[in-house]
């Protein structure tokens, strides 16, 4: 092949890679593809063929090496360089001591040490860095022998370096790839946030943080993974073709030096007694960690001694898991009550004999719906097995049938609304029964409680008991009545001082100008959570335009699917709802999306930004929200189509690439200027879903 030909081939390969990355971003991150699938497939095919014919042009960064394959419904398989073993479990201190005795015997009474680490309850992941320290691959455990490539998703894990610092690399016997293994998990706070959002949006919830983490890691759309804020603790290190570091404790230290997140609770222990102390300490602190652990992993520290002890085909002999006792308890089901939700959903609740579980008293647990009660066959008077992980919501696992007494009758789900007595309805294909009465007092209460939420109209002073009183006294029947409240009347209400009443009035006044997104969320339209509310506000700009939109026009908007579209259209068709909206408008409640979107858009609208490095003044979500509000887009990788790279501290390869392509690089100050100071923080707050 002549020099000229190979040069053009290299150029073509480079162009194809850039183009495919750009189209991946349009498709995955923007949900706004600009070419048809067949055209996209043709580009990938051409690149694959060129790469096969020209191995010298191979590049681990090539989009062909990543999860793209957007038509595929499975991930690409990848064989692990060495199997990802599991651990033998011990469930008591006696069993642990027996294991320790075997280790001591196996080592012929040489001196040795243990490392005790928290056993993080997530899923294990293998991350490969090339010998220049660039993250090249993320692979799930799979069956331990073969996993699945989830690189694009792994790249979204905050705090996981995409490039290892050269100083740390220099300290390793560098040969081939560096493999880091660790546990991916979700904090309990993030788990609750995701589930709350799923509830709001009418989606199913995850049973525990582990399932949520697994679901988030195996997403076809990395933008979804990114929105889930996964986390990782690393606990193993291998260097291809080189001898391992001499001890587990040294591997952990190296990982720390390389800025790879490592759990800081690990302890070097001289004896099993020491290990037992760590176990007791971890058990005591379990509820305060902010993430789930299910035990402590005990490992022989020295790698030479690990090798001497060896492994079975399933698990190493040099390590063991001490598992905490399960956090389950049995208690009596005293009653099943029915709660009425904002949209009239009737939710059965198990009223339990109060019982202590994982540090708090549990007296209620959701039974979700009629079908779930039938599945459990839960009867009033039964003994139930209740489970709780972390500070997570208690869950009914099963009925303890062995303890069922004679004469208990199957639960008859009441078909009348417990609040207003109206006959409930169950729409075909739905599991939930609903009260259809728009005047139902329970629905009115829930609607007002939604309306005043911080993420809605932000009328914090309107507490639950006050809302109750306002409804009881007839001063308020719906949200629009709040704006006609009379200060004197409010002050008269029981235990309402002058100052509190005045504050309340002030907050109600301020809520008028919250803007369309807040209002849409506040209205409690089914399937419209904060995120969807922002999308709708951004796309339609005014309540009037949204009310006039057909389901087709609604589904044409990114992120709006047919279920949301049908629900929104139905809400606006309802005469009572339209009347409420008119009265809110008459009361001076803003029905528009903030104007600044258009005003500040110049220089940003239509431009593509890539964010990299650690930002000081914003979270990435806030920066992305500012860009989006001004009509710009965010992409994950830098290409020649990138307009701006916003570089924070520790920016890595994306910054290098921006510089080499001549893309404009902004620091935070320049970024603020471009966005127009002042309104920024307010807008960012508005766009922030996280609280
Ligand atoms: S070491 C050969 N260390 O527990 C040893 N595993 O039940 C491999 N896990 O598959 C694992 N925290 O997913 C190790 N500090 C820790 C861990 C840990 C959680 C998980 C891991 C493993 C499972 C075994």
XYZ file of C-alpha atoms and ligand atoms in Angstrom:
715
model
C 0.000 0.000 0.000
C 1.444 3.385 -0.944
C 2.033 6.117 1.600
C -0.666 8.279 0.064
C -3.328 5.559 0.216
C -2.596 4.738 3.843
C -2.732 8.379 4.764
C -6.176 8.814 3.234
C -7.310 5.600 4.905
C -6.144 6.928 8.248
C -7.983 10.178 7.583
C -11.118 8.351 6.599
C -10.952 6.205 9.755
C -10.509 9.299 11.884
C -13.442 10.992 10.178
C -15.651 7.957 10.554
C -14.818 7.701 14.242
C -15.613 11.361 14.840
C -18.825 11.135 12.882
C -20.001 7.987 14.647
C -19.268 9.547 18.036
C -21.228 12.596 17.026
C -24.171 10.495 15.888
C -23.986 8.416 19.077
C -24.324 11.600 21.092
C -27.202 12.821 18.968
C -28.915 9.504 19.408
C -28.065 8.570 22.988
C -27.671 11.865 24.752
C -29.828 14.249 22.765
C -32.430 11.752 21.614
C -32.329 13.654 18.374
C -30.655 11.600 15.643
C -29.893 13.368 12.393
C -29.362 10.300 10.214
C -31.395 7.166 9.656
C -30.402 3.915 11.345
C -29.363 2.367 8.019
C -27.027 5.255 7.311
C -25.568 4.978 10.776
C -25.129 1.228 10.381
C -23.334 1.806 7.083
C -20.835 4.138 8.766
C -20.146 1.578 11.494
C -19.821 -1.207 8.919
C -17.322 0.825 6.897
C -15.284 1.606 9.999
C -15.318 -2.034 11.154
C -14.126 -3.157 7.710
C -11.336 -0.571 7.601
C -10.220 -1.468 11.127
C -10.170 -5.162 10.232
C -8.088 -4.479 7.105
C -5.729 -2.069 8.899
C -4.877 -3.411 12.352
C -2.187 -0.730 12.601
C -4.981 1.834 12.893
C -6.562 0.105 15.892
C -7.532 2.450 18.702
C -9.172 1.425 21.970
C -11.006 4.752 21.855
C -12.696 3.832 18.604
C -16.483 3.809 18.866
C -16.403 0.241 17.540
C -14.730 -0.745 20.825
C -17.549 0.670 22.887
C -21.151 -0.118 23.570
C -22.782 1.397 20.599
C -24.506 -1.160 18.412
C -27.638 0.774 19.022
C -29.959 -1.688 17.370
C -28.656 -4.546 19.491
C -30.644 -5.512 22.552
C -27.767 -7.198 24.324
C -24.301 -6.032 25.257
C -21.138 -7.321 23.663
C -19.653 -10.229 25.589
C -16.109 -10.049 26.877
C -14.051 -12.868 28.428
C -12.362 -11.937 31.705
C -8.561 -12.223 31.711
C -8.946 -14.206 34.944
C -12.250 -15.413 36.320
C -14.134 -13.148 38.685
C -14.526 -15.538 41.623
C -17.078 -15.283 44.354
C -16.460 -15.648 48.069
C -17.348 -18.349 50.569
C -19.664 -17.046 53.238
C -19.586 -17.397 57.003
C -22.625 -16.506 59.063
C -21.279 -16.618 62.599
C -18.132 -15.747 64.487
C -17.643 -19.486 65.157
C -17.633 -20.235 61.438
C -15.215 -17.359 60.918
C -12.868 -18.756 63.570
C -13.025 -22.166 61.890
C -11.993 -20.545 58.598
C -9.151 -18.715 60.371
C -7.955 -22.051 61.798
C -7.832 -23.503 58.270
C -5.847 -20.507 57.024
C -3.354 -20.791 59.885
C -2.967 -24.487 59.227
C -2.582 -23.891 55.493
C 0.204 -21.403 56.141
C 2.001 -23.787 58.490
C 1.906 -21.284 61.320
C 3.908 -18.583 59.501
C 3.125 -15.064 60.672
C 0.571 -13.338 58.483
C -1.938 -10.508 58.472
C -5.508 -10.030 57.316
C -7.098 -7.085 55.580
C -10.725 -6.594 56.630
C -12.828 -4.649 54.132
C -16.485 -3.726 54.079
C -18.536 -5.989 51.846
C -20.326 -3.491 49.664
C -23.733 -4.673 48.508
C -23.580 -3.855 44.840
C -22.270 -5.666 41.792
C -18.717 -6.301 40.788
C -17.169 -4.648 37.786
C -13.888 -4.939 35.947
C -12.346 -1.752 34.588
C -9.410 -1.836 32.196
C -6.940 1.011 31.694
C -4.375 0.858 28.919
C -0.699 1.180 29.748
C -0.936 4.946 29.272
C -3.611 5.024 31.944
C -6.657 5.629 29.759
C -9.901 3.924 30.712
C -10.561 1.580 27.814
C -13.163 -0.877 29.003
C -15.721 -1.601 31.656
C -17.030 -5.170 31.900
C -19.711 -6.596 34.179
C -19.039 -9.788 36.114
C -21.495 -11.816 34.070
C -21.084 -15.474 34.963
C -17.589 -14.808 36.310
C -15.903 -16.091 33.143
C -17.518 -13.849 30.537
C -19.001 -10.439 31.224
C -20.568 -7.702 29.134
C -18.948 -4.522 27.918
C -20.542 -1.464 29.501
C -17.747 1.070 28.939
C -19.920 4.029 27.988
C -21.938 3.549 31.170
C -18.881 3.082 33.354
C -17.543 6.370 32.015
C -20.507 8.135 33.606
C -19.613 7.011 37.149
C -18.721 10.195 39.006
C -15.320 10.150 40.666
C -13.981 7.226 38.652
C -10.907 8.497 36.813
C -10.982 8.123 33.042
C -7.259 8.616 33.097
C -4.874 7.442 35.771
C -2.357 10.021 36.967
C 1.129 9.537 35.425
C 2.735 9.673 38.887
C 0.726 6.654 39.968
C 1.466 4.818 36.720
C 5.166 5.388 37.223
C 4.956 3.436 40.489
C 3.684 0.278 38.740
C 5.644 -2.401 36.879
C 3.923 -1.313 33.658
C 3.408 -3.897 30.981
C -0.042 -4.272 29.439
C -3.445 -3.273 30.655
C -4.176 -2.364 34.242
C -7.291 -4.038 35.552
C -9.152 -2.589 38.498
C -12.012 -4.527 40.020
C -14.494 -3.172 42.461
C -18.078 -2.903 43.507
C -20.552 -0.576 41.799
C -23.275 0.628 44.134
C -25.858 3.326 44.674
C -26.003 5.384 47.842
C -29.233 4.947 49.780
C -30.020 8.632 49.188
C -29.655 8.235 45.442
C -31.681 5.020 45.553
C -34.512 6.828 47.295
C -34.302 9.743 44.858
C -34.590 7.399 41.876
C -37.501 5.507 43.359
C -39.322 8.710 44.335
C -38.870 9.959 40.785
C -40.101 6.645 39.396
C -43.187 6.853 41.589
C -43.833 10.398 40.394
C -43.494 9.317 36.830
C -45.621 6.239 37.283
C -42.779 3.821 36.664
C -41.972 0.727 38.669
C -39.654 1.109 41.643
C -36.522 -0.877 42.477
C -36.669 -3.263 45.435
C -33.259 -2.283 46.813
C -30.173 -0.206 45.947
C -28.396 -3.245 44.525
C -31.096 -3.910 41.943
C -31.218 -0.237 41.105
C -27.436 -0.200 40.595
C -27.593 -3.283 38.371
C -30.433 -1.810 36.317
C -28.553 1.459 35.973
C -25.302 -0.149 34.855
C -26.968 -2.247 32.176
C -28.677 0.655 30.423
C -28.546 0.918 26.672
C -28.567 4.689 27.021
C -25.538 6.055 28.925
C -27.455 9.276 29.582
C -29.826 7.266 31.769
C -26.882 5.741 33.639
C -25.385 9.200 34.058
C -28.610 10.448 35.626
C -28.410 7.678 38.233
C -25.126 8.760 39.880
C -23.603 5.348 40.466
C -20.571 5.006 42.689
C -17.719 2.531 42.974
C -15.282 1.212 45.551
C -12.273 -0.583 44.074
C -10.730 -3.595 45.848
C -8.529 -5.445 43.363
C -5.673 -4.535 41.029
C -3.907 -6.547 38.320
C -1.258 -5.500 35.854
C -1.148 -7.571 32.689
C 2.152 -9.400 32.276
C 3.558 -8.177 35.583
C 3.795 -9.602 39.067
C 1.084 -8.358 41.407
C 1.953 -5.869 44.137
C 3.126 -7.918 47.140
C 0.065 -7.339 49.322
C -3.626 -6.457 49.209
C -2.963 -3.482 51.485
C -0.410 -2.184 48.967
C -2.848 -2.615 46.099
C -5.422 -0.569 48.035
C -2.815 2.112 48.738
C -1.826 2.258 45.083
C -5.481 2.554 44.020
C -5.890 5.454 46.445
C -2.775 7.126 45.039
C -4.246 6.739 41.557
C -7.407 8.572 42.698
C -9.513 5.455 42.194
C -12.187 5.476 44.917
C -11.386 2.975 47.674
C -13.467 2.452 50.775
C -11.593 3.969 53.680
C -12.840 1.523 56.301
C -10.399 -1.251 55.384
C -8.098 -2.316 58.213
C -4.927 -4.370 58.455
C -5.412 -6.906 61.238
C -2.825 -8.959 63.134
C -5.261 -11.640 64.206
C -8.807 -12.863 63.810
C -9.607 -11.083 67.099
C -8.754 -7.826 65.372
C -10.971 -8.801 62.458
C -13.855 -9.488 64.854
C -13.487 -5.986 66.268
C -13.741 -4.565 62.745
C -16.856 -6.664 62.143
C -18.471 -5.405 65.335
C -17.584 -1.814 64.488
C -18.955 -2.136 60.965
C -22.170 -3.721 62.277
C -22.653 -0.816 64.661
C -22.056 1.825 61.992
C -24.036 0.027 59.317
C -27.000 2.376 59.354
C -24.886 5.524 59.149
C -22.754 4.676 56.128
C -25.126 6.012 53.501
C -24.705 2.861 51.398
C -25.536 -0.776 51.875
C -23.065 -3.335 53.158
C -23.950 -6.949 53.767
C -20.887 -7.989 55.692
C -17.116 -7.785 55.947
C -14.630 -9.416 53.557
C -11.535 -10.853 55.204
C -8.470 -11.379 53.004
C -4.978 -12.690 53.693
C -2.819 -9.627 53.024
C 0.313 -11.142 51.482
C -0.040 -12.173 47.848
C 2.623 -14.876 48.267
C 0.566 -16.371 51.082
C -2.619 -16.003 49.021
C -0.927 -18.013 46.279
C 0.176 -20.653 48.766
C -3.406 -21.095 49.937
C -4.806 -21.067 46.397
C -8.408 -21.094 45.197
C -11.105 -23.581 44.346
C -12.843 -23.134 40.999
C -15.450 -21.004 42.745
C -13.762 -19.038 45.480
C -10.374 -18.254 46.950
C -9.280 -20.077 50.105
C -7.445 -16.957 51.239
C -10.566 -14.816 51.583
C -13.975 -15.183 53.140
C -17.105 -13.107 53.598
C -18.578 -12.647 57.047
C -22.255 -11.952 56.370
C -24.320 -9.834 58.698
C -27.510 -11.423 59.926
C -30.407 -10.659 57.575
C -32.450 -7.670 58.604
C -35.765 -9.427 58.680
C -38.326 -9.788 61.376
C -41.795 -11.264 61.744
C -44.707 -9.328 63.112
C -48.482 -9.431 63.197
C -50.668 -7.832 60.537
C -53.197 -5.914 62.625
C -55.128 -4.346 59.794
C -55.043 -3.375 56.145
C -55.998 0.243 55.524
C -56.440 2.050 52.237
C -54.629 5.290 51.454
C -55.882 7.689 48.801
C -53.162 9.314 46.695
C -52.955 12.524 44.730
C -54.371 10.984 41.584
C -56.948 8.985 43.525
C -54.909 5.764 43.597
C -56.073 3.503 46.427
C -52.998 1.974 48.052
C -53.391 -0.770 50.655
C -51.138 -0.373 53.682
C -50.206 -3.103 56.155
C -50.792 -1.827 59.689
C -48.278 -3.860 61.672
C -47.721 -4.643 65.298
C -44.817 -2.196 65.858
C -41.494 -3.997 65.748
C -37.857 -2.922 65.900
C -35.992 -3.549 62.655
C -32.527 -2.269 61.711
C -32.583 0.500 64.246
C -36.081 1.870 63.774
C -39.609 0.887 64.628
C -41.684 -0.352 61.766
C -45.439 -0.121 62.050
C -46.579 0.230 58.438
C -45.554 -1.153 55.058
C -47.068 -0.641 51.643
C -48.871 -3.605 50.121
C -48.858 -1.757 46.781
C -52.132 -2.949 45.252
C -54.895 -5.503 45.141
C -52.855 -8.016 43.118
C -49.958 -7.903 45.558
C -52.272 -8.700 48.503
C -53.668 -11.614 46.523
C -50.164 -12.818 45.614
C -49.085 -12.746 49.268
C -52.522 -13.962 50.398
C -52.098 -11.597 53.349
C -54.976 -11.814 55.834
C -55.594 -9.594 58.835
C -54.199 -11.514 61.832
C -51.414 -13.188 59.823
C -47.727 -13.127 60.761
C -45.674 -11.380 58.106
C -41.983 -11.532 57.359
C -40.746 -7.956 56.966
C -37.429 -6.950 55.451
C -35.480 -3.743 55.480
C -32.203 -2.936 53.816
C -30.339 0.083 55.185
C -32.679 2.894 55.987
C -34.752 1.792 53.086
C -38.510 1.365 53.195
C -39.708 -1.849 54.868
C -41.075 -4.495 52.540
C -43.392 -7.423 53.144
C -41.533 -10.526 52.001
C -44.169 -13.164 52.695
C -46.824 -14.488 54.995
C -45.521 -17.003 57.549
C -48.137 -19.622 56.694
C -46.921 -22.009 59.416
C -48.133 -19.514 61.993
C -51.536 -18.818 60.427
C -54.347 -19.337 62.868
C -57.698 -20.837 61.943
C -60.516 -18.632 60.870
C -58.572 -15.861 59.079
C -60.409 -14.702 55.988
C -58.928 -13.547 52.678
C -58.830 -9.770 52.401
C -61.717 -8.265 50.474
C -60.393 -5.146 48.777
C -62.936 -2.393 49.394
C -64.193 -0.973 46.141
C -65.482 2.255 47.694
C -63.084 5.149 48.297
C -62.432 5.255 52.077
C -62.447 9.035 52.024
C -65.584 9.907 50.046
C -67.328 6.575 49.529
C -67.339 6.882 45.743
C -67.090 3.554 43.902
C -63.487 3.178 42.726
C -62.548 2.096 39.226
C -59.824 -0.124 37.888
C -58.830 0.676 34.337
C -58.127 -2.390 32.251
C -54.449 -3.213 32.133
C -53.698 -1.258 35.329
C -53.028 -2.778 38.725
C -54.281 0.214 40.661
C -57.829 1.119 41.718
C -58.650 4.804 41.690
C -61.256 7.082 43.205
C -62.759 8.991 40.276
C -64.372 11.733 42.388
C -62.680 15.101 41.747
C -64.183 16.431 45.001
C -62.792 13.603 47.137
C -61.455 15.254 50.335
C -58.420 12.967 50.480
C -57.513 13.891 46.894
C -57.980 17.574 47.686
C -55.605 17.258 50.628
C -52.984 15.422 48.585
C -53.333 17.905 45.700
C -52.706 20.860 47.977
C -49.768 19.072 49.596
C -48.258 18.546 46.139
C -48.981 22.150 45.141
C -47.062 23.584 48.083
C -44.008 21.277 47.771
C -40.618 22.908 47.533
C -40.107 21.554 44.035
C -43.607 22.751 43.118
C -44.826 26.219 44.178
C -42.498 26.279 47.179
C -44.950 27.373 49.884
C -43.142 25.721 52.774
C -45.211 27.416 55.476
C -48.211 25.478 54.304
C -47.743 22.404 56.480
C -49.954 19.348 56.431
C -51.961 20.292 59.516
C -52.568 23.805 58.206
C -53.744 22.449 54.866
C -56.091 20.192 56.825
C -57.467 23.164 58.725
C -57.881 25.293 55.625
C -59.864 22.490 54.013
C -61.931 21.815 57.151
C -62.869 25.446 57.653
C -63.723 25.739 53.991
C -61.303 28.647 53.548
C -59.657 26.673 50.752
C -60.981 23.962 48.470
C -58.304 23.940 45.808
C -55.008 25.556 44.840
C -56.591 28.616 43.246
C -58.300 29.467 46.572
C -54.866 29.924 48.152
C -54.416 33.112 46.151
C -57.665 34.581 47.487
C -56.774 33.911 51.130
C -57.357 36.767 53.483
C -54.597 37.523 56.012
C -57.096 38.245 58.794
C -58.877 34.942 58.276
C -55.612 33.013 58.216
C -54.477 34.695 61.448
C -57.716 33.681 63.125
C -56.975 30.020 62.499
C -56.010 28.072 65.554
C -52.315 28.399 66.532
C -51.534 30.734 63.650
C -49.604 33.756 64.907
C -49.411 37.099 63.048
C -45.871 36.467 61.900
C -46.527 32.947 60.606
C -49.611 34.106 58.782
C -47.694 36.977 57.192
C -44.887 34.633 56.135
C -47.365 32.277 54.602
C -48.946 35.102 52.636
C -45.521 36.192 51.439
C -44.675 32.710 50.196
C -48.004 32.398 48.437
C -47.365 35.759 46.787
C -43.881 34.722 45.653
C -45.160 31.433 44.273
C -47.059 33.296 41.535
C -43.866 33.842 39.600
C -42.400 30.323 39.875
C -42.875 29.712 36.163
C -44.510 27.036 34.064
C -42.301 24.047 34.966
C -43.031 24.366 38.670
C -46.701 24.895 37.990
C -46.987 21.790 35.811
C -45.406 19.665 38.493
C -47.560 21.344 41.159
C -50.770 20.461 39.327
C -50.179 16.781 40.031
C -50.847 15.551 36.510
C -50.294 11.794 36.415
C -46.845 10.805 35.127
C -45.602 14.409 35.230
C -42.668 14.563 37.631
C -40.239 17.457 37.900
C -38.185 16.335 34.932
C -41.121 15.862 32.574
C -42.540 19.187 33.763
C -39.333 20.933 32.696
C -39.314 19.209 29.350
C -42.922 20.213 28.675
C -42.343 23.785 29.829
C -39.249 24.049 27.642
C -40.986 22.600 24.599
C -44.281 24.518 24.771
C -43.349 27.686 26.630
C -46.827 28.419 27.935
C -49.748 26.621 29.574
C -51.916 27.786 26.709
C -49.726 26.178 24.068
C -49.490 22.994 26.101
C -53.261 22.852 26.607
C -53.720 23.129 22.865
C -51.213 20.381 22.025
C -52.462 17.105 20.594
C -51.078 13.766 21.762
C -49.116 13.599 18.541
C -47.547 16.992 19.130
C -46.721 15.916 22.659
C -45.025 12.672 21.652
C -43.001 14.575 19.082
C -41.123 16.127 22.009
C -37.956 14.384 23.194
C -38.497 12.326 26.320
C -42.289 12.438 26.039
C -43.693 8.988 25.421
C -47.283 7.978 24.645
C -48.244 7.353 28.283
C -47.197 10.805 29.437
C -48.732 12.381 26.318
C -52.076 10.675 26.897
C -52.102 11.662 30.546
C -51.247 15.308 29.838
C -53.798 15.589 27.036
C -56.486 14.001 29.219
C -55.704 16.396 32.043
C -56.133 19.432 29.834
C -59.332 18.026 28.290
C -60.963 17.841 31.699
C -63.273 20.787 32.208
C -62.666 21.000 35.946
C -58.916 21.167 35.355
C -59.276 23.867 32.715
C -61.395 25.875 35.097
C -58.777 25.530 37.829
C -56.109 26.704 35.402
C -58.220 29.740 34.410
C -58.687 30.681 38.036
C -54.959 30.327 38.703
C -54.254 32.538 35.700
C -56.762 35.127 36.969
C -55.012 35.003 40.333
C -51.796 36.089 38.590
C -49.982 32.746 38.621
C -47.344 32.685 35.899
C -48.186 30.292 33.066
C -45.033 30.880 31.042
C -41.563 29.391 30.938
C -38.897 31.943 31.971
C -38.182 34.438 29.206
C -34.462 34.412 29.800
C -34.234 31.215 27.782
C -34.664 33.203 24.630
C -32.901 36.383 25.719
C -29.627 34.823 26.790
C -29.652 32.240 24.048
C -27.409 34.133 21.666
C -23.990 32.486 21.360
C -25.251 29.340 23.069
C -28.307 28.273 21.103
C -27.517 25.386 18.794
C -23.993 25.020 20.154
C -22.581 21.761 21.477
C -20.741 21.733 24.801
C -18.618 19.044 26.382
C -18.087 19.251 30.144
C -14.922 17.842 31.638
C -13.023 17.947 34.898
C -14.226 18.987 38.320
C -16.297 22.162 38.449
C -16.249 24.394 41.517
C -19.299 26.603 41.193
C -21.743 24.189 39.595
C -22.578 20.556 39.519
C -22.409 19.093 36.028
C -26.173 18.801 36.012
C -26.481 22.493 36.773
C -24.059 23.448 34.028
C -25.910 21.187 31.579
C -29.217 22.718 32.661
C -27.887 26.250 32.041
C -26.774 25.229 28.573
C -30.074 23.515 27.809
C -32.105 26.491 29.025
C -30.291 28.633 26.511
C -30.890 26.235 23.677
C -27.472 24.580 23.676
C -26.632 20.877 23.864
C -24.238 18.768 25.841
C -22.291 15.869 24.370
C -20.047 13.324 26.037
C -17.092 13.273 23.693
C -15.087 15.940 21.941
C -15.106 16.007 18.174
C -14.565 18.672 15.580
C -18.270 19.416 15.849
C -17.868 20.445 19.480
C -18.199 24.210 19.896
C -17.041 24.600 23.477
C -15.321 22.502 26.098
C -15.970 23.633 29.660
C -12.894 22.448 31.531
C -12.797 22.236 35.311
C -9.825 21.141 37.380
C -8.176 17.782 36.627
C -9.557 17.812 33.094
C -8.054 14.909 31.190
C -8.090 13.545 27.686
C -11.106 15.576 26.563
C -9.194 18.759 27.233
C -6.174 17.452 25.309
C -8.411 16.547 22.434
C -10.146 19.935 22.449
C -6.777 21.650 22.279
C -5.577 19.424 19.447
C -8.770 20.041 17.455
C -8.708 23.762 18.140
C -12.043 23.722 19.994
C -12.691 26.753 22.215
C -11.945 25.870 25.826
C -13.793 27.759 28.566
C -12.900 27.943 32.213
C -15.690 28.531 34.701
C -15.404 32.309 34.585
C -15.609 32.390 30.804
C -18.515 29.958 30.963
C -20.407 32.165 33.421
C -19.879 35.124 31.130
C -21.170 33.230 28.141
C -24.223 32.138 30.112
C -24.850 35.666 31.379
C -24.334 36.089 35.128
C -27.072 36.868 37.632
C -30.053 34.736 36.811
C -27.827 31.686 36.541
C -28.083 30.239 40.000
C -31.795 30.753 40.096
C -32.235 28.943 36.845
C -29.897 26.198 37.876
C -31.923 25.688 41.037
C -35.066 25.495 39.056
C -33.598 22.860 36.840
C -32.206 20.803 39.695
C -34.226 17.690 40.301
C -32.118 16.276 43.007
C -33.951 17.346 46.139
S -13.125 -9.468 46.806
C -11.789 -13.259 44.861
N -13.869 -7.405 48.265
O -18.851 -9.716 47.084
C -12.363 -12.159 45.666
N -15.538 -8.560 47.037
O -19.789 -12.441 47.556
C -13.286 -11.348 44.897
N -17.778 -7.590 47.238
O -18.301 -10.894 43.840
C -14.053 -10.379 45.628
N -17.223 -5.951 48.581
O -19.058 -8.442 44.132
C -14.267 -8.388 47.436
N -14.363 -5.553 49.580
C -14.762 -6.525 48.739
C -16.105 -6.659 48.329
C -16.454 -7.696 47.478
C -18.213 -6.522 47.912
C -18.637 -8.490 46.433
C -18.093 -8.836 45.070
C -17.981 -10.348 45.081
C -19.008 -10.699 46.102
C -18.752 -12.082 46.687
